[in-house]
mmCIF file of N, CA and C in Angstrom:
data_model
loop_
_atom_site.group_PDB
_atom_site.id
_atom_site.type_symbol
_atom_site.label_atom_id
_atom_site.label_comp_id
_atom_site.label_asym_id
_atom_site.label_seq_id
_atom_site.Cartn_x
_atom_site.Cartn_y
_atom_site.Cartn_z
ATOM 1 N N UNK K 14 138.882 190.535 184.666
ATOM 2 C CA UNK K 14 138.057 190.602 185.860
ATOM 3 C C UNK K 14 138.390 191.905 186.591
ATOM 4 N N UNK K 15 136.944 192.848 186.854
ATOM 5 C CA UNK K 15 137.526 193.342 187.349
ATOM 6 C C UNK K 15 137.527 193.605 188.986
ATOM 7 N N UNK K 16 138.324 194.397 189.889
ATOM 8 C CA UNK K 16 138.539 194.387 191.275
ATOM 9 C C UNK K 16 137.628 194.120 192.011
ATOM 10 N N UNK K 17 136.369 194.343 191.616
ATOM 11 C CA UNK K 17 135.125 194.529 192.173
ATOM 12 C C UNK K 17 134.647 192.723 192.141
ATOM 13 N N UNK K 18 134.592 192.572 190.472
ATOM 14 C CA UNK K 18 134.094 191.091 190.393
ATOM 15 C C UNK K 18 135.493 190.114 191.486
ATOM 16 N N UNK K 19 136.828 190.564 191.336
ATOM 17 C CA UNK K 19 137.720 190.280 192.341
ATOM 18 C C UNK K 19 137.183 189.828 193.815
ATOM 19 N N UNK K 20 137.004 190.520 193.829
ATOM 20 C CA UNK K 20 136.508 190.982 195.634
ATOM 21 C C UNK K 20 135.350 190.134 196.094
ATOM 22 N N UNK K 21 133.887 190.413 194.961
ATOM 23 C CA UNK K 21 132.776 189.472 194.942
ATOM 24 C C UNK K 21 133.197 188.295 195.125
ATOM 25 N N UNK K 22 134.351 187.471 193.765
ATOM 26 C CA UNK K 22 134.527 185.789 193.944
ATOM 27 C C UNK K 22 135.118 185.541 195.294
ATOM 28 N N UNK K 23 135.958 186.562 195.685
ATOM 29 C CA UNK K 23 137.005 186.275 196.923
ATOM 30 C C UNK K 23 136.138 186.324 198.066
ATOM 31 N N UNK K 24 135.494 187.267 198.230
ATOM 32 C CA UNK K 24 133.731 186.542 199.505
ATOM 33 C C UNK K 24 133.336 185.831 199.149
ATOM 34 N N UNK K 25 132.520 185.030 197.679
ATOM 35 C CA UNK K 25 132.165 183.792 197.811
ATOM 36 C C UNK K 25 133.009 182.943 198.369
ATOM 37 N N UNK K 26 133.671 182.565 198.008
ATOM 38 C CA UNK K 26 134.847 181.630 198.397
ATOM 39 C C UNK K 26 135.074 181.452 199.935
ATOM 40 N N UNK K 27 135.406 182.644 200.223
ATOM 41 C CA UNK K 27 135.766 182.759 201.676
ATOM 42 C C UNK K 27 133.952 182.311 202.510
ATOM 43 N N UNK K 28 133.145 183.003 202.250
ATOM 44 C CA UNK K 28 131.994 182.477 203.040
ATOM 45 C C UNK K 28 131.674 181.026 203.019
ATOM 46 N N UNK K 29 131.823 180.342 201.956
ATOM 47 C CA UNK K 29 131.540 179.075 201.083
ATOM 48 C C UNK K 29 132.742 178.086 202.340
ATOM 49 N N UNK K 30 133.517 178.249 202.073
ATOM 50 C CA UNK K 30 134.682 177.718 202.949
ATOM 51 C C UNK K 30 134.550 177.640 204.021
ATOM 52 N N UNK K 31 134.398 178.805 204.994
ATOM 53 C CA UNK K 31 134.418 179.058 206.256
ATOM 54 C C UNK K 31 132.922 178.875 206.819
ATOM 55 N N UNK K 32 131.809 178.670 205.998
ATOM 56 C CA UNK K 32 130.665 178.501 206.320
ATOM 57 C C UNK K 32 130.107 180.325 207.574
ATOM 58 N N UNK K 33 130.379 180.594 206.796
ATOM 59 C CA UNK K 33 129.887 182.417 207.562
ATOM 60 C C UNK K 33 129.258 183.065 206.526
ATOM 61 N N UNK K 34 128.326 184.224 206.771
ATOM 62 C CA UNK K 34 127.215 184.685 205.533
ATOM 63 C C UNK K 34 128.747 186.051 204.936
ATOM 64 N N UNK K 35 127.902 185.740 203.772
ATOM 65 C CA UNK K 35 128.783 186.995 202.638
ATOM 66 C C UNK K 35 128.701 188.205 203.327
ATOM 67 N N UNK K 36 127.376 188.524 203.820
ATOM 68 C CA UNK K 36 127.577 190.050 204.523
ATOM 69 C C UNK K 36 128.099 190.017 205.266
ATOM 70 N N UNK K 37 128.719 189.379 205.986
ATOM 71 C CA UNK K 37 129.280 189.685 207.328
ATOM 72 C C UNK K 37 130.677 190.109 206.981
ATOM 73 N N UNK K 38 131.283 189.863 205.890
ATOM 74 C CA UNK K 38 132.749 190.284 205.107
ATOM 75 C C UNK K 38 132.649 191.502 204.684
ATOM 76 N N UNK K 39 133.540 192.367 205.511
ATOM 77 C CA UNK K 39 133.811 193.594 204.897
ATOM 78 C C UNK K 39 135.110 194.069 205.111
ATOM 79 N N UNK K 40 135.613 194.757 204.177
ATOM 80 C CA UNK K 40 137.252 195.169 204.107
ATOM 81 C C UNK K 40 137.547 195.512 205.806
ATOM 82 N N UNK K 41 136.657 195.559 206.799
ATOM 83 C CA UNK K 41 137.659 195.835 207.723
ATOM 84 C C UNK K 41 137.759 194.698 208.975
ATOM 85 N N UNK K 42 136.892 193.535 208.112
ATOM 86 C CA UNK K 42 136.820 192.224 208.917
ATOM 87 C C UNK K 42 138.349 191.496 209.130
ATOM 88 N N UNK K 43 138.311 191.085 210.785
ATOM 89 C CA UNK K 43 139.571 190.472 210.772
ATOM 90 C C UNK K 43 139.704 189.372 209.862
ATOM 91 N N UNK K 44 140.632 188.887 209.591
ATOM 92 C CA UNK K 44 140.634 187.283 209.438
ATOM 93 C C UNK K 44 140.709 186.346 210.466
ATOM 94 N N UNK K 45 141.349 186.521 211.936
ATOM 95 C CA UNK K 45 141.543 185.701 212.443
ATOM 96 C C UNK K 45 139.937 186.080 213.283
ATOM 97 N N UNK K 46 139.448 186.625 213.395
ATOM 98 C CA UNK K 46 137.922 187.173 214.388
ATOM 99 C C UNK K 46 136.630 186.172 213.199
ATOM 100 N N UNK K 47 136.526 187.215 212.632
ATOM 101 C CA UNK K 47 135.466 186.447 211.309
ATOM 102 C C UNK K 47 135.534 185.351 210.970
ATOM 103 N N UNK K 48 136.795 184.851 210.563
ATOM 104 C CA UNK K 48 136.958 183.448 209.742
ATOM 105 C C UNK K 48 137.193 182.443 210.343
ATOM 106 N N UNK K 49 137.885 182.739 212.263
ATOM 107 C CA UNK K 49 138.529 182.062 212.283
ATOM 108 C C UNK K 49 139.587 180.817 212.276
ATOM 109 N N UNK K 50 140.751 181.606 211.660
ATOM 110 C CA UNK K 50 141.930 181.598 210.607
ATOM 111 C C UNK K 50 143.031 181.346 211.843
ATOM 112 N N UNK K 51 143.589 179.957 211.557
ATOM 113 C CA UNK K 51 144.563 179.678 212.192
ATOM 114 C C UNK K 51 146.057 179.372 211.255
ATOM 115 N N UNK K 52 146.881 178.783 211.947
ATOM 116 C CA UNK K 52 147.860 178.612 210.487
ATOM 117 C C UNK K 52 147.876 177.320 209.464
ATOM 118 N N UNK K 53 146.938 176.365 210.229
ATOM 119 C CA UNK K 53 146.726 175.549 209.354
ATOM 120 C C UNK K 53 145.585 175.559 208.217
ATOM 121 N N UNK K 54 144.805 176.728 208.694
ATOM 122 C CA UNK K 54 143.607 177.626 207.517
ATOM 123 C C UNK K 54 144.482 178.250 206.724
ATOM 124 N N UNK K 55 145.183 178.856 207.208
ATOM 125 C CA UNK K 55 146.092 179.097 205.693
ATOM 126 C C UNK K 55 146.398 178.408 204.833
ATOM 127 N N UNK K 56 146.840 177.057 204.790
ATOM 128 C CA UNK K 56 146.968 176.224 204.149
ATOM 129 C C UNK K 56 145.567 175.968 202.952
ATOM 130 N N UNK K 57 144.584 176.070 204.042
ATOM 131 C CA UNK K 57 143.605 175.771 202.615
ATOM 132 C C UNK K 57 143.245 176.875 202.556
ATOM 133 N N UNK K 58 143.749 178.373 202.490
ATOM 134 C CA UNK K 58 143.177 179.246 201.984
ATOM 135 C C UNK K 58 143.870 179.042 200.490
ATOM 136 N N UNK K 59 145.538 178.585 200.753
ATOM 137 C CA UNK K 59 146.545 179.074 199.613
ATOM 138 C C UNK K 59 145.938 178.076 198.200
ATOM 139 N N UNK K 60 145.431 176.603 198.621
ATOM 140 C CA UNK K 60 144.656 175.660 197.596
ATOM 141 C C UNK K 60 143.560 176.657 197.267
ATOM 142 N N UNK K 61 142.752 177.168 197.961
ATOM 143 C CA UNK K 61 141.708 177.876 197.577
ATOM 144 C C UNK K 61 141.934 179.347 196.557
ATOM 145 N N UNK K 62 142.679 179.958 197.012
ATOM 146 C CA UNK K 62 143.030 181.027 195.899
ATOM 147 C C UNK K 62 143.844 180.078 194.662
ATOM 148 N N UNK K 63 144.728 179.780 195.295
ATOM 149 C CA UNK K 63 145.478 178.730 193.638
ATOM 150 C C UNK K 63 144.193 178.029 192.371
ATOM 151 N N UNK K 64 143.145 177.866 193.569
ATOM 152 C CA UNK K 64 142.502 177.058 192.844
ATOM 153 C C UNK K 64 141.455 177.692 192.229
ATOM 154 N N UNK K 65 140.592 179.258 192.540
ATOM 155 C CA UNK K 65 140.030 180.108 192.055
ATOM 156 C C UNK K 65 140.092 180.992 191.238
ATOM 157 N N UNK K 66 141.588 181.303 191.532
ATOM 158 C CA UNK K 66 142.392 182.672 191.222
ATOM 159 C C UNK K 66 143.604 182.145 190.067
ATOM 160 N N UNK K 67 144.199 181.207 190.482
ATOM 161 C CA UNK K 67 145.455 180.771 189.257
ATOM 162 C C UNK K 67 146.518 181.055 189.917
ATOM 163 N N UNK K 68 146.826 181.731 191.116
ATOM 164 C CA UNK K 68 147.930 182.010 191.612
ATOM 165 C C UNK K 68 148.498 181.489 192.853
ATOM 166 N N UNK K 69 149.673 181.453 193.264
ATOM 167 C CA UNK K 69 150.384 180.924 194.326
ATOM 168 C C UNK K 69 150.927 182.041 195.528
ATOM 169 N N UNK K 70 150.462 181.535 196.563
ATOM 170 C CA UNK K 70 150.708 182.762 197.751
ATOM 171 C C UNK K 70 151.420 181.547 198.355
ATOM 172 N N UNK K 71 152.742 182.427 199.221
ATOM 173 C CA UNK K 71 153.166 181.708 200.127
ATOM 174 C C UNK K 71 153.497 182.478 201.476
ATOM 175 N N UNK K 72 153.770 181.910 202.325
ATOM 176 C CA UNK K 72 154.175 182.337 203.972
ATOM 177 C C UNK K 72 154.084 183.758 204.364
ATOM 178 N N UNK K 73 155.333 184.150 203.132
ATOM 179 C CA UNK K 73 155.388 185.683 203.194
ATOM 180 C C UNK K 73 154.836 186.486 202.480
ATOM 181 N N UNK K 74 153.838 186.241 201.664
ATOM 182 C CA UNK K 74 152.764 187.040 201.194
ATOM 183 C C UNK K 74 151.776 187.648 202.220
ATOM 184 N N UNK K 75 151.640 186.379 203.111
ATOM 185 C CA UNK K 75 150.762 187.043 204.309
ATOM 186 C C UNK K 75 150.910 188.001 205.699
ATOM 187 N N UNK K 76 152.217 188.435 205.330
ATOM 188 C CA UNK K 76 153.243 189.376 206.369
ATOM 189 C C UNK K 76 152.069 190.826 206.236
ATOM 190 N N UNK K 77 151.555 191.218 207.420
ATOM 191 C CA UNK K 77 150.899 192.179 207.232
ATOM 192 C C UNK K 77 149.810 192.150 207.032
ATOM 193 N N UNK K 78 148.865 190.965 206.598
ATOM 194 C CA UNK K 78 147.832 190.713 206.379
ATOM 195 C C UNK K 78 147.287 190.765 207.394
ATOM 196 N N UNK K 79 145.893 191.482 208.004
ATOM 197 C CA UNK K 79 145.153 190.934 209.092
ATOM 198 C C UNK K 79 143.616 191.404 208.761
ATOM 199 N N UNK K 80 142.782 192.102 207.279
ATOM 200 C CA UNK K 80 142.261 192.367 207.303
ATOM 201 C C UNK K 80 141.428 191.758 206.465
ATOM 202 N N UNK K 81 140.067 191.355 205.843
ATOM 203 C CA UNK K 81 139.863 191.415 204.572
ATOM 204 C C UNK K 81 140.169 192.214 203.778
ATOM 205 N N UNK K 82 140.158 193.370 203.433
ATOM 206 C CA UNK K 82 140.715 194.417 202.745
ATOM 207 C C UNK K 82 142.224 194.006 202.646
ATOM 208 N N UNK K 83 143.062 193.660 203.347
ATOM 209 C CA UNK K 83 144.012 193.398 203.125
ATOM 210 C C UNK K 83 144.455 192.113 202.407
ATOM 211 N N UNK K 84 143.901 191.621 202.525
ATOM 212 C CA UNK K 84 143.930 189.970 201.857
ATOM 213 C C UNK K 84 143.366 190.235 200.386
ATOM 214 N N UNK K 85 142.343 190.987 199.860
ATOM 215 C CA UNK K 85 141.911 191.644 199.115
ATOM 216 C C UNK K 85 143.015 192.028 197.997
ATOM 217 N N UNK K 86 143.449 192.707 198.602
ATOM 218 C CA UNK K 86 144.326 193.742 197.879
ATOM 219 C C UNK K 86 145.598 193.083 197.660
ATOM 220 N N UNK K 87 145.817 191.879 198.491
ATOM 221 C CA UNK K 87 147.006 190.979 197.978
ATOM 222 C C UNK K 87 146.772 190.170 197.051
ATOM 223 N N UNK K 88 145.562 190.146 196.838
ATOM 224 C CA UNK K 88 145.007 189.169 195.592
ATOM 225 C C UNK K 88 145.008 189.702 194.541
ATOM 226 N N UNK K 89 144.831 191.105 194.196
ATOM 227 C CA UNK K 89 144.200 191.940 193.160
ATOM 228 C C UNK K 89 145.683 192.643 192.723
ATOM 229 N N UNK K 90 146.595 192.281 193.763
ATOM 230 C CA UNK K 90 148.100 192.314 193.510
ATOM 231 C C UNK K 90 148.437 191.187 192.663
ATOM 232 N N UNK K 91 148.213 190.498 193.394
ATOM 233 C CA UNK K 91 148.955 189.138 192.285
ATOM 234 C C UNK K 91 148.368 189.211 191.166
ATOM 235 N N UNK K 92 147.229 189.023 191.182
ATOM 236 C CA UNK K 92 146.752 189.069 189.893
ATOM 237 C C UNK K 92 147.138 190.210 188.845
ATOM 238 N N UNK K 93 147.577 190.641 189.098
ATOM 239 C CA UNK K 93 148.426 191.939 188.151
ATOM 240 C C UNK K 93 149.453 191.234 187.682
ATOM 241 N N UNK K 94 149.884 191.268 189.014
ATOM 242 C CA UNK K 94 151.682 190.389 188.582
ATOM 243 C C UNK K 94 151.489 189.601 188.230
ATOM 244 N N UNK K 95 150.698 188.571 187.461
ATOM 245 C CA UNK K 95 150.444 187.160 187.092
ATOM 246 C C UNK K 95 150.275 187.848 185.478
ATOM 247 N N UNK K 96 150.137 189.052 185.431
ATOM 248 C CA UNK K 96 149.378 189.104 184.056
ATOM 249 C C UNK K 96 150.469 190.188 183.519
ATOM 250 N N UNK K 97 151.629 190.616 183.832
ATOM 251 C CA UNK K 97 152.368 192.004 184.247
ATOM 252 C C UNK K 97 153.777 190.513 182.796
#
């Protein structure tokens, strides 16, 4: 898969979930503004990538996170390291 098709499933998902339109997601959308993303949304974000993606994020994966683009790019991380 590549980053791009990445990125595509990771807005479905996220719009699908949060009930907000796909366009409105763009790498410089907050998470907590756009989605809003509290800490118990994290929780079903981490089922939601585990469950899309194959991988496990925890607490401190999200240190630094506040962007789509950033959440993005932590995904397209793991997924390396899942395959590394």
């Amino acid at each position: 898969m590549s980053e791009q098709e990445i990125i595509e499933k990771l807005t479905a998902v996220l719009a699908e979930e949060f009930e907000i339109e796909a366009d409105e997601i763009t790498p410089e959308s907050s998470l907590k503004e756009t989605f809003g993303l509290d800490s118990l949304d994290l929780v079903d974000v981490v089922v939601l990538i585990h469950d899309n993606f194959g991988i496990k994020l925890q607490g401190p994966d999200f240190a630094g996170v506040k962007t789509f683009g950033d959440f993005s790019n932590l995904i397209i991380r793991k997924l390396h390291e899942s395959k590394a």
